[in-house]
PDB file of C-alpha atoms and ligand atoms in Angstrom:
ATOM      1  CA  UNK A   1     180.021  80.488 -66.923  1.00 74.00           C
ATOM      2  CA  UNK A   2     176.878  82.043 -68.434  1.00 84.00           C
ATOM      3  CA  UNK A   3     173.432  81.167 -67.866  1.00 92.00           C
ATOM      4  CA  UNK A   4     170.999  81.014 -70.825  1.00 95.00           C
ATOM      5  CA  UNK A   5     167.390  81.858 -70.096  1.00 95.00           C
ATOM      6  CA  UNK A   6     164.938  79.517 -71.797  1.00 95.00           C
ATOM      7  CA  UNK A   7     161.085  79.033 -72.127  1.00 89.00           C
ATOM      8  CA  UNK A   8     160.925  77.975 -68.940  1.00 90.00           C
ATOM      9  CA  UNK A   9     164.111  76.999 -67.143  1.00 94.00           C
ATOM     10  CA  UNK A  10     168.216  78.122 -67.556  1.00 96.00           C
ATOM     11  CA  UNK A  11     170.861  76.176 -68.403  1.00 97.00           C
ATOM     12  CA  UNK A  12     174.446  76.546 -67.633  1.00 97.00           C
ATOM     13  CA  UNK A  13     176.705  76.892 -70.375  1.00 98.00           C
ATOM     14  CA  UNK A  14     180.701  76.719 -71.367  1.00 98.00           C
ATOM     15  CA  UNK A  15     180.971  78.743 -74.636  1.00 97.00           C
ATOM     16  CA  UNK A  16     184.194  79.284 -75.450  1.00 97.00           C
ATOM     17  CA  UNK A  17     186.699  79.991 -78.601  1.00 98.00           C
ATOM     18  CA  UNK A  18     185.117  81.160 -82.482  1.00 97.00           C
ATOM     19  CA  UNK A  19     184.736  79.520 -85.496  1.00 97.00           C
ATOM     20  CA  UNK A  20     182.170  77.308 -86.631  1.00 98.00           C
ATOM     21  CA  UNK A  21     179.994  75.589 -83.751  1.00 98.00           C
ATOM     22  CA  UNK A  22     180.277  72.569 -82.010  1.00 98.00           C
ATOM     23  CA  UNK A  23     177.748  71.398 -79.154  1.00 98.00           C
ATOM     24  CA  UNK A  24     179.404  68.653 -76.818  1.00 98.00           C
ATOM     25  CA  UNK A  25     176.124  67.148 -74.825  1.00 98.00           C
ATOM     26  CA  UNK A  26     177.199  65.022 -71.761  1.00 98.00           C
ATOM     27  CA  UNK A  27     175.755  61.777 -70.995  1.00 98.00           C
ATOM     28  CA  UNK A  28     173.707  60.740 -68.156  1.00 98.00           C
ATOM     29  CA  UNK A  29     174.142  61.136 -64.775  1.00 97.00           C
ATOM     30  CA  UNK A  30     176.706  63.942 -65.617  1.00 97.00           C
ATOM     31  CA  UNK A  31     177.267  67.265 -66.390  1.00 98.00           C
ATOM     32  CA  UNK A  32     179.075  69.576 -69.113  1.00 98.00           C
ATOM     33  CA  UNK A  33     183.101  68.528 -67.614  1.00 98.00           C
ATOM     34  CA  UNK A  34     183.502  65.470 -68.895  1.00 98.00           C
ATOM     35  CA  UNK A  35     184.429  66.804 -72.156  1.00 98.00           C
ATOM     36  CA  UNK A  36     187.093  68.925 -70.172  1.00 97.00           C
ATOM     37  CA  UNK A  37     189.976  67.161 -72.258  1.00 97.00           C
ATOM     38  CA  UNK A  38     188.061  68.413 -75.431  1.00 98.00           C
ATOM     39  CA  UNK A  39     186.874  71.846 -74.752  1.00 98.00           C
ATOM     40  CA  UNK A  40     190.615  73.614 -74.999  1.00 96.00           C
ATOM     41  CA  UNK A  41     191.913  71.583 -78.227  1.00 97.00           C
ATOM     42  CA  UNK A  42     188.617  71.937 -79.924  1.00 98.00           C
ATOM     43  CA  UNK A  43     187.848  75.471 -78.904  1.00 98.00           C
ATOM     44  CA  UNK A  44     191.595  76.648 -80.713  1.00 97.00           C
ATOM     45  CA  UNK A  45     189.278  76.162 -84.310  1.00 97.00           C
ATOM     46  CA  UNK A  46     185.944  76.256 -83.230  1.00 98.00           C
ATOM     47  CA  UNK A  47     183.276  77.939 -80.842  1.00 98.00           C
ATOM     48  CA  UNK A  48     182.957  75.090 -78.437  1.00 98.00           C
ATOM     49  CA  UNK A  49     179.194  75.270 -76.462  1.00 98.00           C
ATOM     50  CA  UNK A  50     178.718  72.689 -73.427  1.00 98.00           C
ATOM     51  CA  UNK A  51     175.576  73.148 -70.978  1.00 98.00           C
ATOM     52  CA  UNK A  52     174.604  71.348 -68.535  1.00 97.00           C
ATOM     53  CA  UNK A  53     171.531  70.092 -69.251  1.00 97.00           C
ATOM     54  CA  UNK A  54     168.264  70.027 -67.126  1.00 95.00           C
ATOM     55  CA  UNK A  55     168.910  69.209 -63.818  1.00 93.00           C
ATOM     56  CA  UNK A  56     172.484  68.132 -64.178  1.00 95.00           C
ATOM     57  CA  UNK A  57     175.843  70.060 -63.032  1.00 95.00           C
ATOM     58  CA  UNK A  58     174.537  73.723 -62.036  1.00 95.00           C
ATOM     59  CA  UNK A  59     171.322  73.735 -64.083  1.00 95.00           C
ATOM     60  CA  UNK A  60     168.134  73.371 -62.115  1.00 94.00           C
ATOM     61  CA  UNK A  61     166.405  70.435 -62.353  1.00 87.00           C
ATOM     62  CA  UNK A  62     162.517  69.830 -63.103  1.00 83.00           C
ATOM     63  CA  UNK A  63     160.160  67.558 -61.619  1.00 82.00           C
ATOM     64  CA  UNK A  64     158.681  64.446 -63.397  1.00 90.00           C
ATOM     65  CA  UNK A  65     159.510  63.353 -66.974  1.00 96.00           C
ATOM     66  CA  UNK A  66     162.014  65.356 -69.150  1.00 97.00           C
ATOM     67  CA  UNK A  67     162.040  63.370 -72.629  1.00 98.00           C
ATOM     68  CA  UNK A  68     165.224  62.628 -75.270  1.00 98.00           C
ATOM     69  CA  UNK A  69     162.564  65.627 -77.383  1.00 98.00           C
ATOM     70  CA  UNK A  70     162.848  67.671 -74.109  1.00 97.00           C
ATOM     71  CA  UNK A  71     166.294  68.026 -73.938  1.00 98.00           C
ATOM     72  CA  UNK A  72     166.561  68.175 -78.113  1.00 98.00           C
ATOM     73  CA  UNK A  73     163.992  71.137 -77.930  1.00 98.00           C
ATOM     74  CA  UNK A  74     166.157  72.679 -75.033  1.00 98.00           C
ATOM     75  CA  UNK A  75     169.449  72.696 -77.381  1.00 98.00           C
ATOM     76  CA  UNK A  76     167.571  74.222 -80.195  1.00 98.00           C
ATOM     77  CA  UNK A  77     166.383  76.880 -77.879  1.00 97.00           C
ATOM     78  CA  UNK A  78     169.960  77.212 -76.173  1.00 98.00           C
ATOM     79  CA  UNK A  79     171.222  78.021 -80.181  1.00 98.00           C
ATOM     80  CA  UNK A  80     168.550  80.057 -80.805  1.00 97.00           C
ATOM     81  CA  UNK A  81     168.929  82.381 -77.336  1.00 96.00           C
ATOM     82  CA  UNK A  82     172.824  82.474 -78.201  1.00 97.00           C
ATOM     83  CA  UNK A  83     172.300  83.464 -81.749  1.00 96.00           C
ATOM     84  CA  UNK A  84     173.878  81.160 -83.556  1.00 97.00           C
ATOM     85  CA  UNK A  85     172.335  80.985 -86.553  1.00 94.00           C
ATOM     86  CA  UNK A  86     174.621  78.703 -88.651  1.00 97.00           C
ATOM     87  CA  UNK A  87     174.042  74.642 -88.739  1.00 98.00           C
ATOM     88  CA  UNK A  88     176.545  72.905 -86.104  1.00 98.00           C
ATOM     89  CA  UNK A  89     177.917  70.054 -85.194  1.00 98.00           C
ATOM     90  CA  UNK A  90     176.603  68.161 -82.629  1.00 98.00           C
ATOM     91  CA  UNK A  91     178.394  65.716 -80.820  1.00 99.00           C
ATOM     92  CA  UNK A  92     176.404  63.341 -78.292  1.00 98.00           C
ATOM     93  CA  UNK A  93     177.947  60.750 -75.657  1.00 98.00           C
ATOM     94  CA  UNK A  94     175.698  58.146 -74.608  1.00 98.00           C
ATOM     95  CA  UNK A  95     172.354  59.874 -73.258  1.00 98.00           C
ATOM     96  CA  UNK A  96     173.882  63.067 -75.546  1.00 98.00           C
ATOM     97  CA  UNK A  97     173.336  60.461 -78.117  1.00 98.00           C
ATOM     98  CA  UNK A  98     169.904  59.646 -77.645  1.00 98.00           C
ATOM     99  CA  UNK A  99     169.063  63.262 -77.563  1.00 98.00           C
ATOM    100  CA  UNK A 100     171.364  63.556 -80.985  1.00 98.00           C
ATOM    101  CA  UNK A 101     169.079  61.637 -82.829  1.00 98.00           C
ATOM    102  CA  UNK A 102     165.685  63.575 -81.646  1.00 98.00           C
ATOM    103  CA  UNK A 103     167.679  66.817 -82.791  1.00 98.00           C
ATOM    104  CA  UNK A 104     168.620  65.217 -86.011  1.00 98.00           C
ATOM    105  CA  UNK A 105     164.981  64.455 -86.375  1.00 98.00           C
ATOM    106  CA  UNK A 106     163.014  67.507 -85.401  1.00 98.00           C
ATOM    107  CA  UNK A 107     166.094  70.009 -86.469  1.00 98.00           C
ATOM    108  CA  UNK A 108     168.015  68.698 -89.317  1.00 98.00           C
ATOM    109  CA  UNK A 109     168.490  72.495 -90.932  1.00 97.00           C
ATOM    110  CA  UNK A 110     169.994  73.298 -87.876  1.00 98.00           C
ATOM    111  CA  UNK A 111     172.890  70.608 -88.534  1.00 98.00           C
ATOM    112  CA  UNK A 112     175.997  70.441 -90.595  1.00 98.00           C
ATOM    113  CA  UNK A 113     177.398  67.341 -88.444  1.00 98.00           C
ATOM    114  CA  UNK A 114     177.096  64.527 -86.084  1.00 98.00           C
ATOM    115  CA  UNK A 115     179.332  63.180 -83.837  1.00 98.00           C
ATOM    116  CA  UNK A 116     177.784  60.121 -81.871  1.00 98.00           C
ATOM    117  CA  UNK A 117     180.465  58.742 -78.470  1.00 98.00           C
ATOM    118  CA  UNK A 118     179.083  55.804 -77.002  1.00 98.00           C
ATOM    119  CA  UNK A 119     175.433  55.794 -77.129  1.00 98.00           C
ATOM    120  CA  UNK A 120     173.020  53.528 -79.461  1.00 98.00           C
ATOM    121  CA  UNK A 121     169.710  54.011 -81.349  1.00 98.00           C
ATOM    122  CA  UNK A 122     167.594  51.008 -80.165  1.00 98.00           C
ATOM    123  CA  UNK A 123     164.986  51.737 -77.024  1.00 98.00           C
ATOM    124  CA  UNK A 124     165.620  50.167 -73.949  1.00 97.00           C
ATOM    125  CA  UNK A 125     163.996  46.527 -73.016  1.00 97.00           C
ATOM    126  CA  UNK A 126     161.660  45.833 -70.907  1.00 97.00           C
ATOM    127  CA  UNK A 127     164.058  44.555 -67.892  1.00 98.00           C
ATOM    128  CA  UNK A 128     165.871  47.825 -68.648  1.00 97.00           C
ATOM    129  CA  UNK A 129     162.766  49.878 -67.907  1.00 98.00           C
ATOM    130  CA  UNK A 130     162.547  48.339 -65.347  1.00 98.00           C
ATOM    131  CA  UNK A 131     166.041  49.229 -63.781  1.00 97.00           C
ATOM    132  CA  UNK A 132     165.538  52.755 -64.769  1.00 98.00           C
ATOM    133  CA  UNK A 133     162.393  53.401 -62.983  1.00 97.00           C
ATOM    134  CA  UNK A 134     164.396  51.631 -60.043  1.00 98.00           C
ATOM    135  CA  UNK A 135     166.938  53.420 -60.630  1.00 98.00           C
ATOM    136  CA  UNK A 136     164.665  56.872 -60.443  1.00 97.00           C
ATOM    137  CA  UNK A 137     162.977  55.906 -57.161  1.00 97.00           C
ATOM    138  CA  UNK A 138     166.078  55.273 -55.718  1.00 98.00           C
ATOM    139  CA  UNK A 139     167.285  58.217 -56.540  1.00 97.00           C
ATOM    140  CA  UNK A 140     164.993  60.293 -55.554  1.00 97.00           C
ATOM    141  CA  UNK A 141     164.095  58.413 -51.915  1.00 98.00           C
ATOM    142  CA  UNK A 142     168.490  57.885 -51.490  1.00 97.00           C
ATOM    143  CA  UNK A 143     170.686  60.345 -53.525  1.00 97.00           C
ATOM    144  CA  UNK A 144     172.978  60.094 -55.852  1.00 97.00           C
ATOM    145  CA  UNK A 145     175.431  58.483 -54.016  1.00 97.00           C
ATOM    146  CA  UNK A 146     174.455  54.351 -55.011  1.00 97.00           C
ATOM    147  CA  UNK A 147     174.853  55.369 -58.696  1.00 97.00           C
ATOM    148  CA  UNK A 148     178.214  57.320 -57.898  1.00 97.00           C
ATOM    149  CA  UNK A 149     179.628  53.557 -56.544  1.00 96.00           C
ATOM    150  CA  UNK A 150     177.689  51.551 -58.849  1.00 96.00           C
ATOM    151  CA  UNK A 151     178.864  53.538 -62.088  1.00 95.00           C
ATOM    152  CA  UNK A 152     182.619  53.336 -62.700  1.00 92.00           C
ATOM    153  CA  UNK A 153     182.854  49.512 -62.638  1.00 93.00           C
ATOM    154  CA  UNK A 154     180.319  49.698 -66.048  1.00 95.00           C
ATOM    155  CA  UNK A 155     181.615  52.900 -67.610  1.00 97.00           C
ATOM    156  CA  UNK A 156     185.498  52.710 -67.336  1.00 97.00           C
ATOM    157  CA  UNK A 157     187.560  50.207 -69.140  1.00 97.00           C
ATOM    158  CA  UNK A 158     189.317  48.018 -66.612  1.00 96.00           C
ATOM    159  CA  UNK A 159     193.032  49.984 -68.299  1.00 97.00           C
ATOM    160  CA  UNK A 160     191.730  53.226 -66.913  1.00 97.00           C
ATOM    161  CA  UNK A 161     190.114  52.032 -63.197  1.00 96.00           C
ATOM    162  CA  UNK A 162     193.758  50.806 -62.799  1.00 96.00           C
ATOM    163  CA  UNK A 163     195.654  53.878 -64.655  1.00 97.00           C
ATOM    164  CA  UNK A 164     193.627  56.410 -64.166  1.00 96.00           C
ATOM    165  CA  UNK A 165     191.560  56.243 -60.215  1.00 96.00           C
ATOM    166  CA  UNK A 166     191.335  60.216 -60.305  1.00 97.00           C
ATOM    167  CA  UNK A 167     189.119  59.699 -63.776  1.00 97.00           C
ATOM    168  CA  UNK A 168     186.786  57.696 -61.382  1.00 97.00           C
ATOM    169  CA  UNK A 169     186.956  60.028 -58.188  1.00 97.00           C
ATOM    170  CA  UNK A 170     185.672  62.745 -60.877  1.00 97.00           C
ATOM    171  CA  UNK A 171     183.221  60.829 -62.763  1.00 97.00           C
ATOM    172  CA  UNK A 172     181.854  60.479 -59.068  1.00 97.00           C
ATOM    173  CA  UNK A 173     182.076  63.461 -57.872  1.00 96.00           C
ATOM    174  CA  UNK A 174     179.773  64.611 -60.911  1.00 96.00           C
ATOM    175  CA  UNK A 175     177.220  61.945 -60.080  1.00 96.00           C
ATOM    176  CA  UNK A 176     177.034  62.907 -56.466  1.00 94.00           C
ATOM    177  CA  UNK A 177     176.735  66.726 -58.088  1.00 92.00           C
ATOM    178  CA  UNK A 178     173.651  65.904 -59.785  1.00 93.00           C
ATOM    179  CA  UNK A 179     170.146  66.559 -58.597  1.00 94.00           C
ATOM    180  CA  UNK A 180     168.054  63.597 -57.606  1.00 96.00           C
ATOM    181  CA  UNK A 181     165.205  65.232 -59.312  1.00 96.00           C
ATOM    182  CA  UNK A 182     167.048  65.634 -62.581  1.00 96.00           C
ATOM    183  CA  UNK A 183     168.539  62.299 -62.954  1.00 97.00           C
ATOM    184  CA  UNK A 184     165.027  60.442 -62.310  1.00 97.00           C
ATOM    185  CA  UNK A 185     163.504  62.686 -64.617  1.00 97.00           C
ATOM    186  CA  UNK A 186     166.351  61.654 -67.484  1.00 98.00           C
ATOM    187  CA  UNK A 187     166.078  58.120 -65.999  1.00 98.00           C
ATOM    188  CA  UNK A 188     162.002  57.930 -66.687  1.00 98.00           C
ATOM    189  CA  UNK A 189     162.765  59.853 -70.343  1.00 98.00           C
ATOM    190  CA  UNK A 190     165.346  57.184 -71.340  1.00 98.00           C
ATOM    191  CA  UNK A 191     162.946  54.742 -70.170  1.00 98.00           C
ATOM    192  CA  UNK A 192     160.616  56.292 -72.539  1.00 98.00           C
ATOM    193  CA  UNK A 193     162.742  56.807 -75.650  1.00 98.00           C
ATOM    194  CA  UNK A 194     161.678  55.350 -79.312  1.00 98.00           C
ATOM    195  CA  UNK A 195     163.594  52.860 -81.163  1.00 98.00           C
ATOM    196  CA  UNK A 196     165.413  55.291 -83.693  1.00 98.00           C
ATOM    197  CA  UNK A 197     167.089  52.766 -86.023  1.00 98.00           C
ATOM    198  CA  UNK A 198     164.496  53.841 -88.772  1.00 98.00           C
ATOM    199  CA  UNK A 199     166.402  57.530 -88.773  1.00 98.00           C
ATOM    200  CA  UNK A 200     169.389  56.237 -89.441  1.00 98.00           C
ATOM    201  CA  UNK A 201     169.664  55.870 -93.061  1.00 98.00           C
ATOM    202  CA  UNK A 202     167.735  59.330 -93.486  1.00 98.00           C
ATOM    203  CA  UNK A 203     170.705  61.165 -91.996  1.00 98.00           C
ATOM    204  CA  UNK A 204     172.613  63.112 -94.368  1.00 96.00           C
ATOM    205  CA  UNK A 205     175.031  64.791 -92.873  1.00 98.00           C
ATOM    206  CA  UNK A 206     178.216  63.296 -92.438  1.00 98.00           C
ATOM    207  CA  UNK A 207     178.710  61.484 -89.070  1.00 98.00           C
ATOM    208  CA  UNK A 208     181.189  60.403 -87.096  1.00 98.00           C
ATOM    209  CA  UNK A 209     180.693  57.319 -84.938  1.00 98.00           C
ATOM    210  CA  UNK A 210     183.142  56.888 -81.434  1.00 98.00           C
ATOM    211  CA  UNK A 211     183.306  54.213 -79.433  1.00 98.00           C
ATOM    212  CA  UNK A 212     185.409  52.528 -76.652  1.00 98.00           C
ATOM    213  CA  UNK A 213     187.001  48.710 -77.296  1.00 98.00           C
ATOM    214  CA  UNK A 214     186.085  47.802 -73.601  1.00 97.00           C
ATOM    215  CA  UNK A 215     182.800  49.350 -74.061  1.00 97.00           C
ATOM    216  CA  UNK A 216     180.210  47.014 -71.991  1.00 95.00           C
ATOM    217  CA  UNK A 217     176.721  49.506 -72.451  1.00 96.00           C
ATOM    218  CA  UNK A 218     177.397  50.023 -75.962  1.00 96.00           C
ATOM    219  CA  UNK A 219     179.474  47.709 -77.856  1.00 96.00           C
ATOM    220  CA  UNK A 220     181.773  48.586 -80.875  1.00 98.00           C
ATOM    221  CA  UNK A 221     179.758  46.077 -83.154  1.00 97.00           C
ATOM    222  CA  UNK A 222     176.449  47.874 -82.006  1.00 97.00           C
ATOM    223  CA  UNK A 223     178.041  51.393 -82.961  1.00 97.00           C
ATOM    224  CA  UNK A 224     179.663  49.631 -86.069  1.00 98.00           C
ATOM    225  CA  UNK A 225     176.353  49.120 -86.743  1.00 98.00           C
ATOM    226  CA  UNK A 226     175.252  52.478 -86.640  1.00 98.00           C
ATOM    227  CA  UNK A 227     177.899  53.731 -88.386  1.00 98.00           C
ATOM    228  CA  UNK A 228     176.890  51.742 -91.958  1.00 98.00           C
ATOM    229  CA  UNK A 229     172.866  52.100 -91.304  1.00 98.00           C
ATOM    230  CA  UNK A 230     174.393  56.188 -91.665  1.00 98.00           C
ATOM    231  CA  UNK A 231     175.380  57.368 -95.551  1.00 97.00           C
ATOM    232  CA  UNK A 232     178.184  58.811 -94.919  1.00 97.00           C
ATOM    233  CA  UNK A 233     178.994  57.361 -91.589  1.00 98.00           C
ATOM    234  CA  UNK A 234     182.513  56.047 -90.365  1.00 98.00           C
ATOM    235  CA  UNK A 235     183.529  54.752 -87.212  1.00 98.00           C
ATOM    236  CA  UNK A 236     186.420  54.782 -85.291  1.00 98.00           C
ATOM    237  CA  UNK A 237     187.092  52.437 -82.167  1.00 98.00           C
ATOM    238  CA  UNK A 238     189.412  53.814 -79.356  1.00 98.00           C
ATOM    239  CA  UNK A 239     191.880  51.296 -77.799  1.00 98.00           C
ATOM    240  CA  UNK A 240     191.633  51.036 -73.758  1.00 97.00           C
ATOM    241  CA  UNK A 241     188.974  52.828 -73.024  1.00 98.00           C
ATOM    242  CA  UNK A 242     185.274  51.706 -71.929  1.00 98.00           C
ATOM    243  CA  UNK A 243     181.968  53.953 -72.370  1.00 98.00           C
ATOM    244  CA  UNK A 244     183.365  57.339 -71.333  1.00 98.00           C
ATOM    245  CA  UNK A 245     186.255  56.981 -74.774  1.00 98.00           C
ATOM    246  CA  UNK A 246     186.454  61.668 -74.485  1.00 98.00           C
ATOM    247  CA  UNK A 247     187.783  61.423 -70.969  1.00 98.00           C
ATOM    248  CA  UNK A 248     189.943  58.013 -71.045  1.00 98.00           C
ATOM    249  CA  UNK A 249     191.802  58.450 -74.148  1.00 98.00           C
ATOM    250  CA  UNK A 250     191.485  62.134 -75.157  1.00 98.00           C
ATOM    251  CA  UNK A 251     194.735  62.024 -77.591  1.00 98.00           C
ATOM    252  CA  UNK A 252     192.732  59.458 -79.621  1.00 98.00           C
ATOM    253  CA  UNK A 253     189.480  60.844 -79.750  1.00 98.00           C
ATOM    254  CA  UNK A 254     190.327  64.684 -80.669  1.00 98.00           C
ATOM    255  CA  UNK A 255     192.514  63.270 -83.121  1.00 98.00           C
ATOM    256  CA  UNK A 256     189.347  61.879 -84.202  1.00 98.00           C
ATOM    257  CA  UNK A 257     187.336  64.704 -84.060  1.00 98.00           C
ATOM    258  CA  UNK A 258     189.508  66.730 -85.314  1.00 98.00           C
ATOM    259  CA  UNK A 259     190.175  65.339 -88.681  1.00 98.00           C
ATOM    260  CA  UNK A 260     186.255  64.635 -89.041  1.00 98.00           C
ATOM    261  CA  UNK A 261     185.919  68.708 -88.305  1.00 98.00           C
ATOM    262  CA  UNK A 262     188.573  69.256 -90.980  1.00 97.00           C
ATOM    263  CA  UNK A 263     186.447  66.899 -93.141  1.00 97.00           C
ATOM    264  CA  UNK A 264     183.417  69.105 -93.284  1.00 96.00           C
TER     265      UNK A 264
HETATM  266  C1  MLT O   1     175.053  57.511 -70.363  1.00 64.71           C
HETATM  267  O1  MLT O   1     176.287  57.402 -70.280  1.00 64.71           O
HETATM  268  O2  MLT O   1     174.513  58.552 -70.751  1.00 64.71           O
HETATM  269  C2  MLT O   1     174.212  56.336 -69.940  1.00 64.71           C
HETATM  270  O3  MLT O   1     174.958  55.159 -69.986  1.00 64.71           O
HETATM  271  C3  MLT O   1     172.971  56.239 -70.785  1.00 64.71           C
HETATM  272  C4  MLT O   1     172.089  55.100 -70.360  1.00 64.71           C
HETATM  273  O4  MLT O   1     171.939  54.853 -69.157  1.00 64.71           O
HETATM  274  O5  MLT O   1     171.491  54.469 -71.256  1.00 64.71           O
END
């Protein structure tokens, strides 16, 4: 896989397949594979670009704070070092989500769609700041390895821990992958993120709102939400699966994405 230079760092990036663009940003604490049952249907229409971003999967981490704008400002970047001019579609999962709406923000020329899996638009409260910086001292003192157990029973729906254990072994096997640095520096950022409910109803590109039944971090009525704060949002709820909807039911969600592509 390539490596794209940027300012100040390199990130490693899938790019595969032609066509209009579509930018599949992973959510936190993994890396660029978990849309691995996307990137081969999508990429059969459309140029399909995943990185890992900063200091997740192969990209090198960096030290202290890396902000939702951060990681926006590195995708604009990332476009602009692989010369793609055109507006794409970005599609965000959870963290990819948060960063989705700073893009939308500070880029909105450079998009033609939005795709939001599992993620919300509120900041965090204050007992979730507090877990977070927990979470980054942890990290950073232990490992990865307490978030690699500690994960699966919040992010899979209870169908796929029984169905599908070799979903879990690789979910985990991504978290222990990830650099201690880089997921307390995403960990402080969330921490840090604005309430962007206020953006929603500026948005005007169409947008396409996923999210799990059996999703316990962000709940279908929460993304439901989102959805009708958005002009020309829609959502779509996917049966039996829990926060990570791409990589427990991929049938349902390309379908999904598909059709919204097809829409544009
Ligand atoms: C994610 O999947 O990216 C995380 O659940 C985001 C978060 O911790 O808020």
């Amino acid at each position: 896989m390539p490596r794209i230079s940027l300012e100040d760092t390199e990130l490693n990036v899938l790019d595969q397949g032609h066509g209009p663009t579509v930018l599949l940003v992973h959510g936190f604490p993994v890396d660029h594979r978990m849309w691995r049952k996307q990137t081969a249907t999508l990429s059969q229409t459309h140029r399909v670009i995943a990185p890992d971003l900063r200091g997740f999967g192969e990209s090198p981490a960096t030290t202290g704070v890396i902000s939702m704008t951060q990681f926006a400002d590195d995708l604009a970047d990332l476009l602009e070092q692989m010369e793609v001019a055109e507006p794409i579609v970005f599609c965000g999962l959870s963290m990819g989500g948060y960063i989705a709406w700073q893009f939308a923000h500070h880029y909105p020329e450079k998009l033609r769609g939005l795709i939001l899996c599992d993620t919300k638009a509120t900041a965090d409260s204050e007992a979730a700041v507090a877990t977070r910086h927990d979470v980054a001292e942890k990290v950073i003192a232990d490992g990865p390895e307490f978030l690699s157990k500690s994960m699966p029973s919040k992010i899979f729906s209870n169908h796929s821990r029984a169905e599908h254990p070799e979903l879990v072994e690789f979910v985990q096997q991504m978290i222990r992958d990830a650099s201690p640095n880089g997921i307390a520096a995403a960990s402080w950022g969330m921490s840090l993120r604005p309430d962007m409910t206020e953006l929603l109803p500026t948005i005007s590109v169409a947008t396409l709102v996923v999210v799990g039944e059996d999703d316990e971090l962000t709940s279908p009525s929460e993304m439901q939400t989102i959805a009708e704060s958005i002009p020309n949002g829609k959502a779509v709820v996917v049966p039996q699966a829990g926060h990570m909807a791409p990589l427990e039911q991929p049938a349902i969600v390309n379908d999904a994405i598909i059709n919204f592509l097809q829409s544009l």
